[in-house]
Coordinates of C-alpha atoms in Angstrom, one line a residue:
X1 CA 101.8 67.4 129.2
X2 CA 102.8 66.8 132.9
X3 CA 102.7 63.3 134.2
X4 CA 99.8 62.6 136.5
X5 CA 100.6 60.7 139.7
X6 CA 97.8 59.2 141.6
X7 CA 97.6 59.3 145.4
X8 CA 94.6 58.8 147.7
X9 CA 93.5 61.8 149.7
X10 CA 94.6 61.6 153.3
X11 CA 92.3 59.2 155.1
X12 CA 90.1 61.0 157.7
X13 CA 91.2 64.4 156.8
X14 CA 88.8 67.1 157.7
X15 CA 87.6 69.6 155.2
X16 CA 89.4 72.4 157.2
X17 CA 92.0 70.7 159.3
X18 CA 93.6 67.3 159.4
X19 CA 93.2 63.7 160.5
X20 CA 94.5 64.6 164.0
X21 CA 91.6 66.9 164.6
X22 CA 89.2 64.1 163.6
X23 CA 90.8 61.7 166.0
X24 CA 90.6 64.2 168.8
X25 CA 86.8 64.5 168.2
X26 CA 86.5 60.7 168.1
X27 CA 88.5 60.3 171.3
X28 CA 86.4 62.9 173.1
X29 CA 83.1 61.3 171.9
X30 CA 84.4 57.9 173.0
X31 CA 85.4 59.2 176.4
X32 CA 81.9 60.6 177.0
X33 CA 80.2 57.5 175.7
X34 CA 82.3 55.1 177.7
X35 CA 82.0 57.3 180.8
X36 CA 78.2 57.3 180.6
X37 CA 78.0 53.6 179.8
X38 CA 80.4 52.6 182.6
X39 CA 78.5 54.7 185.2
X40 CA 75.2 53.1 184.2
X41 CA 76.6 49.6 184.2
X42 CA 78.0 50.0 187.7
X43 CA 75.2 52.0 189.4
X44 CA 72.0 50.8 187.8
X45 CA 72.1 47.5 189.7
X46 CA 72.4 49.5 192.9
X47 CA 69.6 51.7 191.8
X48 CA 67.4 48.7 191.2
X49 CA 68.0 47.5 194.7
X50 CA 67.3 51.0 196.0
X51 CA 64.0 50.9 194.3
X52 CA 63.0 47.8 196.1
X53 CA 64.2 45.2 193.7
X54 CA 66.1 42.0 194.5
X55 CA 69.6 40.8 193.4
X56 CA 68.0 38.7 190.7
X57 CA 66.4 41.7 189.1
X58 CA 69.6 43.7 189.4
X59 CA 71.4 41.0 187.5
X60 CA 68.6 40.5 185.0
X61 CA 68.6 44.0 183.7
X62 CA 72.3 43.7 182.9
X63 CA 71.8 40.4 181.1
X64 CA 68.9 41.8 179.0
X65 CA 70.9 45.0 178.2
X66 CA 74.0 43.1 177.0
X67 CA 72.1 40.4 175.1
X68 CA 70.0 42.9 173.3
X69 CA 73.1 44.9 172.4
X70 CA 74.7 41.8 170.8
X71 CA 71.6 41.1 168.8
X72 CA 71.2 44.7 167.6
X73 CA 74.8 44.6 166.3
X74 CA 73.6 42.3 163.5
X75 CA 71.3 45.1 162.4
X76 CA 73.7 48.1 162.9
X77 CA 76.6 46.3 161.2
X78 CA 75.1 46.1 157.7
X79 CA 73.8 49.6 158.1
X80 CA 77.2 51.0 158.8
X81 CA 78.7 48.9 156.0
X82 CA 76.3 50.5 153.5
X83 CA 76.1 54.1 154.7
X84 CA 79.1 54.6 156.9
X85 CA 79.7 54.8 160.7
X86 CA 78.6 58.3 161.5
X87 CA 74.9 57.7 161.5
X88 CA 75.1 54.7 163.9
X89 CA 77.4 56.7 166.1
X90 CA 75.0 59.6 166.4
X91 CA 72.1 57.2 167.1
X92 CA 74.0 55.4 169.8
X93 CA 75.0 58.6 171.6
X94 CA 71.4 59.9 171.3
X95 CA 70.2 56.7 173.0
X96 CA 72.5 57.5 176.0
X97 CA 71.5 61.2 176.0
X98 CA 67.8 60.2 176.3
X99 CA 68.1 57.0 178.3
X100 CA 70.4 58.2 181.2
X101 CA 68.1 61.0 182.5
X102 CA 65.1 58.7 182.1
X103 CA 66.6 56.3 184.6
X104 CA 66.2 58.9 187.3
X105 CA 62.5 59.0 186.6
X106 CA 62.0 55.3 187.0
X107 CA 60.1 54.0 190.0
X108 CA 60.0 50.3 189.5
X109 CA 62.0 47.5 187.9
X110 CA 59.9 47.3 184.7
X111 CA 60.6 50.9 183.8
X112 CA 64.3 50.5 184.5
X113 CA 64.4 47.4 182.2
X114 CA 62.6 49.4 179.4
X115 CA 65.2 52.2 179.6
X116 CA 68.1 49.7 179.6
X117 CA 66.7 48.3 176.4
X118 CA 66.9 51.8 174.9
X119 CA 70.5 52.1 176.1
X120 CA 71.3 48.8 174.5
X121 CA 70.8 50.6 171.2
X122 CA 73.6 52.9 172.2
X123 CA 76.0 50.1 173.0
X124 CA 75.2 48.3 169.8
X125 CA 75.4 51.4 167.6
X126 CA 78.2 53.5 168.9
X127 CA 81.0 51.4 170.2
X128 CA 81.8 49.2 167.2
X129 CA 81.3 52.0 164.7
X130 CA 83.5 54.4 166.7
X131 CA 86.3 51.8 166.5
X132 CA 85.9 51.6 162.8
X133 CA 85.8 55.4 162.5
X134 CA 89.1 55.7 164.5
X135 CA 90.7 53.1 162.2
X136 CA 89.5 55.0 159.1
X137 CA 90.5 58.4 160.3
X138 CA 94.1 57.4 161.2
X139 CA 96.9 57.0 158.7
X140 CA 97.2 53.5 157.5
X141 CA 100.6 52.9 159.1
X142 CA 99.4 54.2 162.5
X143 CA 96.0 52.7 162.8
X144 CA 97.2 50.3 165.5
X145 CA 98.6 53.2 167.5
X146 CA 95.3 55.1 167.1
X147 CA 93.2 52.1 168.2
X148 CA 95.5 51.5 171.2
X149 CA 95.1 55.1 172.3
X150 CA 91.3 54.9 171.8
X151 CA 91.2 51.9 174.1
X152 CA 93.4 53.8 176.6
X153 CA 90.8 56.6 176.6
X154 CA 88.0 54.1 177.3
X155 CA 90.0 52.7 180.3
X156 CA 90.5 56.3 181.6
X157 CA 86.8 56.9 181.3
X158 CA 86.1 53.8 183.5
X159 CA 88.6 55.0 186.1
X160 CA 87.0 58.5 186.2
X161 CA 83.3 57.6 185.8
X162 CA 83.1 55.2 188.8
X163 CA 84.4 57.4 191.6
X164 CA 82.8 60.5 190.1
X165 CA 79.4 58.8 190.0
X166 CA 79.8 57.6 193.5
X167 CA 80.4 61.2 194.7
X168 CA 77.4 62.5 192.7
X169 CA 75.0 59.8 194.0
X170 CA 76.1 60.5 197.6
X171 CA 75.7 64.2 197.2
X172 CA 72.6 64.7 195.1
X173 CA 71.0 61.3 194.6
X174 CA 70.5 58.9 191.6
X175 CA 68.2 61.2 189.6
X176 CA 70.6 64.1 189.3
X177 CA 73.6 61.8 188.8
X178 CA 71.9 60.0 185.9
X179 CA 71.0 63.4 184.4
X180 CA 74.7 64.3 184.6
X181 CA 75.4 61.1 182.6
X182 CA 73.0 62.3 180.0
X183 CA 74.8 65.7 179.8
X184 CA 78.1 63.9 179.4
X185 CA 76.6 61.8 176.5
X186 CA 75.3 65.0 175.0
X187 CA 78.8 66.4 174.9
X188 CA 79.9 63.3 173.1
X189 CA 77.1 63.6 170.7
X190 CA 78.2 67.1 169.8
X191 CA 81.8 65.9 169.2
X192 CA 80.6 63.0 167.0
X193 CA 78.4 65.4 165.0
X194 CA 81.5 67.4 164.2
X195 CA 83.4 64.4 162.7
X196 CA 83.4 64.6 158.9
X197 CA 81.2 61.9 157.5
X198 CA 83.7 60.9 154.8
X199 CA 86.2 59.6 157.4
X200 CA 83.5 57.2 158.6
X201 CA 82.8 55.5 155.3
X202 CA 84.1 52.1 154.7
X203 CA 85.6 51.2 151.3
X204 CA 82.8 50.1 148.9
X205 CA 80.0 51.7 150.8
X206 CA 77.3 53.8 149.1
X207 CA 78.6 57.0 150.7
X208 CA 82.2 56.2 149.9
X209 CA 81.4 55.5 146.3
X210 CA 79.8 59.0 146.0
X211 CA 83.0 60.6 147.4
X212 CA 85.6 58.5 145.7
X213 CA 86.3 60.9 142.9
X214 CA 86.8 63.8 145.3
X215 CA 89.2 61.6 147.2
X216 CA 91.7 61.4 144.3
X217 CA 93.8 64.3 143.2
X218 CA 96.3 64.8 140.3
X219 CA 99.8 66.0 141.0
X220 CA 98.5 69.6 140.4
X221 CA 95.8 69.0 143.1
X222 CA 92.9 69.0 140.7
X223 CA 90.1 66.4 140.7
X224 CA 90.5 63.7 138.1
X225 CA 89.4 60.2 137.3
X226 CA 90.5 57.5 139.7
X227 CA 92.6 54.5 138.8
X228 CA 89.5 52.4 138.9
X229 CA 87.9 54.7 136.4
X230 CA 90.9 54.3 134.1
X231 CA 90.8 50.5 134.4
X232 CA 87.1 50.4 133.5
X233 CA 87.8 52.7 130.5
X234 CA 90.7 50.5 129.3
X235 CA 88.6 47.4 129.7
X236 CA 85.7 48.9 127.6
X237 CA 88.1 50.0 124.9
X238 CA 89.9 46.7 124.6
X239 CA 87.3 44.9 122.5
X240 CA 87.0 47.7 120.0
X241 CA 90.8 47.8 119.6
X242 CA 90.9 44.1 119.0
X243 CA 88.3 44.4 116.2
X244 CA 90.2 47.2 114.6
X245 CA 93.4 45.1 114.6
X246 CA 91.5 42.2 113.0
X247 CA 90.1 44.4 110.3
X248 CA 93.5 45.8 109.5
X249 CA 94.9 42.3 109.2
X250 CA 92.2 41.3 106.7

C-alpha cells in the first residue's frame, strides 16, 4: 500500500488557474477601490464648498465618514472571521458603486453627509478584508511581498486618481466625475466577484471548515481525511484500546 503524504492545497489557488491569477484580481479590485476612495476623499470637501457649504461642513463630512468606518469595522470583522472576506469585499465595493454617482445628485450638505455614511460601509468592509484576502491568497513564504505590492498598488491609485479627477471635474463637472468613480468601483466589484471564495476564508471559519477536506490531497492527488481527522479518530480509539489491554491482562 503506497505511503500517504499530507500536504495542504496551495493557498489561494483558483479552481482553474493559480494563486497568481487570484492576486492579480485582488490587486485590480484594490486599485479601483482605492482610486474611488481617494478621489472622493480629496474632492468631496471641495464639492461641499461648491454647493454653498462652509469649511466646517467640509471637514465634518470627512470626520463622520472616517469615524463611522472605524465603528463599522467592529461589525464587519466578526462577519469576515465567520464567513470569509469575499462577502464584505463585495459589499464594500457595492457601497462605492452606488455612493459615488449619488454624490453628483446631491444639492445640499445633508444629502452629501448621508451618501458619505453609505461610503463608510465601503471603507469598513473592503479595505481590511482585501488585505486579509491578499495574505491568504499568497504563498506563506511570500505573504509579506504580496502585501507590500498591494500597498504599492494603493499608492499608485492615489497618484493616478487625484490628477485624473481634477481633469474630469474641470472638463465635465462634479456630477459626471463622481459617476466615473462609480464606474471604476464597478470594475473593481467585477474583479472581486471573480476571486475564488475559498482563498478568502480564514482558518477556523465556517466556510473554511466546509472546504477543509477538499483542501487536502493524498500523494496520488485524491481526496482523503485530513491530519485533524486522523487525530480525532486516534483520540476516540484510545479509550477502547486501553480497555482491551486491561481485559487481556486480567
